[in-house]
Tab-separated table of C-alpha atoms and ligand atoms in Angstrom:
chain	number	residue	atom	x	y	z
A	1	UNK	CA	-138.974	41.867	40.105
A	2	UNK	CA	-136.452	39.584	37.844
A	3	UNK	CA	-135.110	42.744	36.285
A	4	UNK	CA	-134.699	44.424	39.612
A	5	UNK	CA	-132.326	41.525	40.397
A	6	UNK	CA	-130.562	40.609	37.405
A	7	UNK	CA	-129.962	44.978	37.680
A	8	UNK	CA	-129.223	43.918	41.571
A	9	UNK	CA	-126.077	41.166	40.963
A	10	UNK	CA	-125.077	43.138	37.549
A	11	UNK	CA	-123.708	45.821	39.865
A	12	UNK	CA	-122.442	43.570	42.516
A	13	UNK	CA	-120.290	41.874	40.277
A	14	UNK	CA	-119.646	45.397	38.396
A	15	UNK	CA	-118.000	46.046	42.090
A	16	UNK	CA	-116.601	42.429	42.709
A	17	UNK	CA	-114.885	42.822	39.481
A	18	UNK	CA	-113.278	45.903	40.343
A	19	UNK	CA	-111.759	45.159	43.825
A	20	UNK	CA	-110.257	41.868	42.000
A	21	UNK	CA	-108.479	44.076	39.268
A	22	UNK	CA	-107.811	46.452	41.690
A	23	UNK	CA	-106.030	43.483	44.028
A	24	UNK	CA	-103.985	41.992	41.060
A	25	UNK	CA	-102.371	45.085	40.094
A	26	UNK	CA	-102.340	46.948	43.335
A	27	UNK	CA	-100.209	50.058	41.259
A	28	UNK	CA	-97.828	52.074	43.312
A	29	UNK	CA	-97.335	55.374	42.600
A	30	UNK	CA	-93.992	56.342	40.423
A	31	UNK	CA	-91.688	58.214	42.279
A	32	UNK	CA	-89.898	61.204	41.266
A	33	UNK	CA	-86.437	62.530	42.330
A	34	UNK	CA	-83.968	65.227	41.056
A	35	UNK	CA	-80.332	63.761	41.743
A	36	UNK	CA	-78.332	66.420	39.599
A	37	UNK	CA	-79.123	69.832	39.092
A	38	UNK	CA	-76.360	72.150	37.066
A	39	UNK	CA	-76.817	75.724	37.114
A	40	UNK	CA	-74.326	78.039	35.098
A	41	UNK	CA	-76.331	81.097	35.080
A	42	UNK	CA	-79.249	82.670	37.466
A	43	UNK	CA	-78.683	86.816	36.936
A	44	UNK	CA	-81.874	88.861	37.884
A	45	UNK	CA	-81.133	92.302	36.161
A	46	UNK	CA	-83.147	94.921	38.052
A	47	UNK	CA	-82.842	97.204	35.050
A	48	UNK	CA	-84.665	95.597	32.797
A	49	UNK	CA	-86.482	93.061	35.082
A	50	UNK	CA	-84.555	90.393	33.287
A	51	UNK	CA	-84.014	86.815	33.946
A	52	UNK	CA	-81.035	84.864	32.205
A	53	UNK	CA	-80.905	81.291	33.531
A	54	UNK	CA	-79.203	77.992	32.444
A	55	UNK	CA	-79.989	75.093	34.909
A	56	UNK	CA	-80.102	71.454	33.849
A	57	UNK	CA	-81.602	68.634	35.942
A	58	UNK	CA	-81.103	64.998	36.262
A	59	UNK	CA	-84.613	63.639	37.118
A	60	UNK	CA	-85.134	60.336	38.014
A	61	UNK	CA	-89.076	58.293	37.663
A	62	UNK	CA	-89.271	54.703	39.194
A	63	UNK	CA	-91.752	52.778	38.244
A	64	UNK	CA	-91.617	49.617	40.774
A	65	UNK	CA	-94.987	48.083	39.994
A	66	UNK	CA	-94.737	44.733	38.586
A	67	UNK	CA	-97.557	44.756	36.260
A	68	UNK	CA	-98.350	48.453	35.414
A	69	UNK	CA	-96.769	50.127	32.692
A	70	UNK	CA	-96.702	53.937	31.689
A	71	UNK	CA	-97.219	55.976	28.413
A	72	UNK	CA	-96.283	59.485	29.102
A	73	UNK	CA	-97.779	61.311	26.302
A	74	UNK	CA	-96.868	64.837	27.007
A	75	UNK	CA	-93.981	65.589	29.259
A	76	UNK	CA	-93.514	69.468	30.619
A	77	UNK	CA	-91.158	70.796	32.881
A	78	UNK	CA	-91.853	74.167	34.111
A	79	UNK	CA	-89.706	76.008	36.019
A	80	UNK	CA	-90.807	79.023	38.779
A	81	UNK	CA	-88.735	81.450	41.045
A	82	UNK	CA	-90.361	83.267	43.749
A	83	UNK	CA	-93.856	81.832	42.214
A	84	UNK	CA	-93.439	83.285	39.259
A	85	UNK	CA	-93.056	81.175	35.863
A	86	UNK	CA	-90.083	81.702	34.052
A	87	UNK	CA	-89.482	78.657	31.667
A	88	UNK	CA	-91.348	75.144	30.573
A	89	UNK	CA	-89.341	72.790	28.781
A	90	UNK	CA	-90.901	70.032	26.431
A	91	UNK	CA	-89.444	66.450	26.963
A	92	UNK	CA	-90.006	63.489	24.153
A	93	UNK	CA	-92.770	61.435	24.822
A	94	UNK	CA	-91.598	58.256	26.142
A	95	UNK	CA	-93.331	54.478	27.571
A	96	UNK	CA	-92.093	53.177	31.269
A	97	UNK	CA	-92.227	49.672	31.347
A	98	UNK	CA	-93.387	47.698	34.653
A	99	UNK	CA	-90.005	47.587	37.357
A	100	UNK	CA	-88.235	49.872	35.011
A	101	UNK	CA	-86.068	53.656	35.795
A	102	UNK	CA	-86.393	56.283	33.488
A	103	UNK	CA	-84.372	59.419	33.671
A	104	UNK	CA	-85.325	62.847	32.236
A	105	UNK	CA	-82.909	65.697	31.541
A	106	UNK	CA	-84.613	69.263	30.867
A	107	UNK	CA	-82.324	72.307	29.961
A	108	UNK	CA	-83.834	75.680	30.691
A	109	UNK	CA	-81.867	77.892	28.914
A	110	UNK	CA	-82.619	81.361	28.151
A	111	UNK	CA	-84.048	84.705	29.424
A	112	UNK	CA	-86.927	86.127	31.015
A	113	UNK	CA	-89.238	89.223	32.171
A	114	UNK	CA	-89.966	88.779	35.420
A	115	UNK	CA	-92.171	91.233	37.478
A	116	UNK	CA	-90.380	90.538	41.257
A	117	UNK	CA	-91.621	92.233	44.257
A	118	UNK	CA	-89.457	94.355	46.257
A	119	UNK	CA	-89.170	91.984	49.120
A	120	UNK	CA	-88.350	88.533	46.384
A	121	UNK	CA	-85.642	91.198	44.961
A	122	UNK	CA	-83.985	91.158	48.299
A	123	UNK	CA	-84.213	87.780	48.927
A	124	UNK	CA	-82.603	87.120	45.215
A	125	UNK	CA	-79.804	89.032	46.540
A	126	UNK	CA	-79.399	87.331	49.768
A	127	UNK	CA	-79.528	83.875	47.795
A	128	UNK	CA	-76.983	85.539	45.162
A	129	UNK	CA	-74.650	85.767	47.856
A	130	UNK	CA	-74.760	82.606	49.729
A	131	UNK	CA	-74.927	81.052	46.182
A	132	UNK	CA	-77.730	79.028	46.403
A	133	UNK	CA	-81.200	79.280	44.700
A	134	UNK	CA	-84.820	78.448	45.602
A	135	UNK	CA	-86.126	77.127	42.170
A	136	UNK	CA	-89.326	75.378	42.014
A	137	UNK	CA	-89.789	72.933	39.489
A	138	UNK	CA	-93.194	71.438	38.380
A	139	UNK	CA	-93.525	68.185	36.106
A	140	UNK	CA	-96.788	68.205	34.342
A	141	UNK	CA	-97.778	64.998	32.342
A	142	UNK	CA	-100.652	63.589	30.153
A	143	UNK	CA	-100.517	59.836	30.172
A	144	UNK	CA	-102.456	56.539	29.995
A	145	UNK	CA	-102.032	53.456	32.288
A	146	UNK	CA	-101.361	50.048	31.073
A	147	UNK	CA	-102.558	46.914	33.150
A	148	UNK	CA	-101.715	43.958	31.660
A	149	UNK	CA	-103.825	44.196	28.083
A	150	UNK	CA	-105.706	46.944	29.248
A	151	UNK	CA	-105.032	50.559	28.408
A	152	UNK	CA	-106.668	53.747	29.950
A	153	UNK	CA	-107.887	56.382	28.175
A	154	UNK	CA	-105.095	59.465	28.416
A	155	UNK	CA	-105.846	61.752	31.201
A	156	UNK	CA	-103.683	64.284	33.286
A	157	UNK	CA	-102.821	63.826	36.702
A	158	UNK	CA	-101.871	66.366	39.066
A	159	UNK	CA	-98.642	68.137	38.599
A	160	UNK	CA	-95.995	67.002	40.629
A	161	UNK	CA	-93.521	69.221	42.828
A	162	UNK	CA	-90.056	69.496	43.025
A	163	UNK	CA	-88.631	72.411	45.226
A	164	UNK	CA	-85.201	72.572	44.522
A	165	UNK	CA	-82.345	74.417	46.431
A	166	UNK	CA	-79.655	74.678	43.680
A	167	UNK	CA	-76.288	76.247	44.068
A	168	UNK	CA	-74.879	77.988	41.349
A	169	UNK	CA	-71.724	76.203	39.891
A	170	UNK	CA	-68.894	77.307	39.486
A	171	UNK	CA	-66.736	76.922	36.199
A	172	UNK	CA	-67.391	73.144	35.813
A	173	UNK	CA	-67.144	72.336	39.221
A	174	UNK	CA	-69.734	69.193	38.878
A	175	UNK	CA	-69.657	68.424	42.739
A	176	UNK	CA	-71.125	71.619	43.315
A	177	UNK	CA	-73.309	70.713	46.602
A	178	UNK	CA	-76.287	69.680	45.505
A	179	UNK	CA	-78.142	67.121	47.441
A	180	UNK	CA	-80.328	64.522	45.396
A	181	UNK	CA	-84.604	65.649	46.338
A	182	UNK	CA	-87.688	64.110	46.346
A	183	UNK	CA	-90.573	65.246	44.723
A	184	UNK	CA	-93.983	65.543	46.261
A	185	UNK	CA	-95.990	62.285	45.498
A	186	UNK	CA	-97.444	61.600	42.539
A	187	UNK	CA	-101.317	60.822	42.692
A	188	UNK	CA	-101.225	58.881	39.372
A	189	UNK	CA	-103.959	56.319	40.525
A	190	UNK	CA	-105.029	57.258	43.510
A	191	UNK	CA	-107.341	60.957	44.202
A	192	UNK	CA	-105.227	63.591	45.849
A	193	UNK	CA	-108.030	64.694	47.375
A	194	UNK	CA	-109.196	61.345	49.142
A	195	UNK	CA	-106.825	61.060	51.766
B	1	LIG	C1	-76.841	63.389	34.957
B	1	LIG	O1	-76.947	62.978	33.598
B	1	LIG	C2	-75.733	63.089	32.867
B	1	LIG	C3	-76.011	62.694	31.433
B	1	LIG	O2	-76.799	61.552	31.357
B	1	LIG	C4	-74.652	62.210	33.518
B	1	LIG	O3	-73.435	62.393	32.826
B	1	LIG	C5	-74.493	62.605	34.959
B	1	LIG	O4	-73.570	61.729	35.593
B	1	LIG	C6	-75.816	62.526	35.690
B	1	LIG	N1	-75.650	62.930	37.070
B	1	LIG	C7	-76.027	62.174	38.086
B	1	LIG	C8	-75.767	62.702	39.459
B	1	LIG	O5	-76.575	61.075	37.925
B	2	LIG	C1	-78.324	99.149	35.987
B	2	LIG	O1	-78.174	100.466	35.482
B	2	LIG	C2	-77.205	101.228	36.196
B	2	LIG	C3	-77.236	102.667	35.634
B	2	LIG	O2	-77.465	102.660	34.256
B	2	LIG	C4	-75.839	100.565	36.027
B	2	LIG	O3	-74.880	101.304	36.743
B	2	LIG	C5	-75.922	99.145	36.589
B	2	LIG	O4	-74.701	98.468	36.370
B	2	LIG	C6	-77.034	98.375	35.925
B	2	LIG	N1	-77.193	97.107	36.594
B	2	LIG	C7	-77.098	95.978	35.962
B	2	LIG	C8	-77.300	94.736	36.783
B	2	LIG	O5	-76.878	95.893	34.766
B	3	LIG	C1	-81.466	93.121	30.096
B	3	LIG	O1	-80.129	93.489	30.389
B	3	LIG	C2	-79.195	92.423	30.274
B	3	LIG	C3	-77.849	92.919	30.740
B	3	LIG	O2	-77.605	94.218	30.308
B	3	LIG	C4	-79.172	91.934	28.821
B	3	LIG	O3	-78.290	90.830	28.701
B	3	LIG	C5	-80.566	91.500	28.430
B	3	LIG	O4	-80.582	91.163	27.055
B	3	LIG	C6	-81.580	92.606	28.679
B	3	LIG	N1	-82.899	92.068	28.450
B	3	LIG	C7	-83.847	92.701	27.757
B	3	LIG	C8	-85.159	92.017	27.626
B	3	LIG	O5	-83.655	93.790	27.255
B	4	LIG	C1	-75.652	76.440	29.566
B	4	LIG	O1	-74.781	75.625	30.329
B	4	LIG	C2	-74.228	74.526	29.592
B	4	LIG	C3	-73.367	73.741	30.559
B	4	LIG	O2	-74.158	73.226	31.595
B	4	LIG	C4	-73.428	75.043	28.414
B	4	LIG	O3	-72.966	73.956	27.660
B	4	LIG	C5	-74.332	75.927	27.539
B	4	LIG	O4	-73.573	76.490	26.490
B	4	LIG	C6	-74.936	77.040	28.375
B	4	LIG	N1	-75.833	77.814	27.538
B	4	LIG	C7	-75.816	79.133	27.469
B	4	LIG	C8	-76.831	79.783	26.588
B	4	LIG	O5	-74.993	79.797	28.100
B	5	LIG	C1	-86.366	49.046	31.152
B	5	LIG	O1	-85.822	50.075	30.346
B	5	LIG	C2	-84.672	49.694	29.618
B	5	LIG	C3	-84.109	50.907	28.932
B	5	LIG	O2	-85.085	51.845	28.656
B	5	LIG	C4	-85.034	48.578	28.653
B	5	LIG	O3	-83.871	48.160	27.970
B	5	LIG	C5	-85.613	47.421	29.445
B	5	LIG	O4	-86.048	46.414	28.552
B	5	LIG	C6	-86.782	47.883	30.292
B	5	LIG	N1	-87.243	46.794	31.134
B	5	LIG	C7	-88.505	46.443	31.211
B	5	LIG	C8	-88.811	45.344	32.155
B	5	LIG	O5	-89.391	47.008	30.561
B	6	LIG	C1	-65.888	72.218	43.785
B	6	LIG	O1	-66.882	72.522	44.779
B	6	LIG	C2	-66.673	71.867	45.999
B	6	LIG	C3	-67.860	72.182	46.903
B	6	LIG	O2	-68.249	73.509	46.818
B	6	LIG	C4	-65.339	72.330	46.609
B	6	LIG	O3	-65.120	71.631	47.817
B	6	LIG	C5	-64.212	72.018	45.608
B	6	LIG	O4	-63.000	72.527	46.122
B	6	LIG	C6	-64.499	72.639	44.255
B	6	LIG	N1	-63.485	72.214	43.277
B	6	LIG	C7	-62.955	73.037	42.403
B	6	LIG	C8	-61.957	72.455	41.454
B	6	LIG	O5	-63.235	74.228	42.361
């Protein structure tokens, strides 16, 4: 009977305990935005299937919790057109302090085989002309959570989304059009899946 309640307030505290943490730190999910995007080369060769592509992005995280900082241990950008992948780009590891802006800069440069369908090859060539490109752009992460003195182990949230419309500039043109985007939230510390 003792050990049933000793067992009994063990777990209520276990649960008091967490709510308190949970109210002192109350984290807010970073927030992710692409303000400059710079693409100098998007040619689909039908020939030969082949992509060649230049874009470079200006990607902006916020962290604006007060007491929860950020240790991104891996840091991937991965680009797709029409679905399919066509680059991922490997950023330096980096830590985000608590109220603090961190901006990331990928450069996917280089070619690609890409297997379009006959109805994405027609709508490359309807983007080709009005100049402007669907590119999707995923950010995938492996990091750990510091609150206060307390780390987390490392663990990987879900990826976060980024569909960009990017227009193709021309010869060092750098206002080229393109309109600053928000990513799709980040579910960091809270499940995806629970609301
Ligand atoms: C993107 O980053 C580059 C290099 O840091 C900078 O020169 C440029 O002004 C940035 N663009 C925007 C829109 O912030
Ligand atoms: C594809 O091949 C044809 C015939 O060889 C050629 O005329 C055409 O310019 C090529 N297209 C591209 C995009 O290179
Ligand atoms: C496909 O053709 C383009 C243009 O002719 C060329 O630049 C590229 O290297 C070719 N790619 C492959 C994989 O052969
Ligand atoms: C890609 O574009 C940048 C300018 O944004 C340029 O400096 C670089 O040389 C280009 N790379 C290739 C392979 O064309
Ligand atoms: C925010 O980041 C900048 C540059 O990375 C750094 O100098 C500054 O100390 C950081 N601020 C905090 C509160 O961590
Ligand atoms: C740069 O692009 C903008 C928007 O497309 C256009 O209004 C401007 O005339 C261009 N400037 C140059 C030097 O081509």
């Amino acid at each position: 009977m003792c050990c049933f309640w000793i067992f009994y307030f063990g777990i209520l505290f276990f649960i008091l305990g967490g709510f308190i943490f949970w109210l002192i730190f109350l984290p807010k999910e970073v927030e992710f935005k692409v303000t400059d995007a710079k693409l100098t080369q998007f040619d689909f060769n039908t020939n030969n299937t082949t992509l060649n592509y230049n874009l470079t992005l200006n990607i902006t995280l916020r962290n604006s919790n007060k007491k929860v900082g950020i240790y991104y241990r891996r840091v991937e950008a991965i680009a797709f057109y029409k679905k399919k992948w066509f680059a991922t780009v490997s950023l330096t590891p980096f830590y985000q302090g608590h109220k603090n802006t961190t901006i990331l800069r990928p450069v996917f440069e280089g070619q690609q085989v890409l297997w379009l369908k006959p109805r994405d090859v027609s709508s490359f060539n309807a983007e080709k002309s009005s100049g402007v490109y669907s590119i999707d752009v995923k950010l995938s992460f492996k990091i750990r959570v510091r609150y206060g003195k307390f780390k987390t182990l490392r663990y990987k949230p879900p990826k976060i989304d980024c569909p960009l419309q990017v227009p193709l500039s021309s010869n060092g043109n750098s206002t080229n059009g393109f309109k600053t985007t928000w990513c799709d939230n980040a579910y960091f510390f809270s499940d995806r899946n629970a609301d």
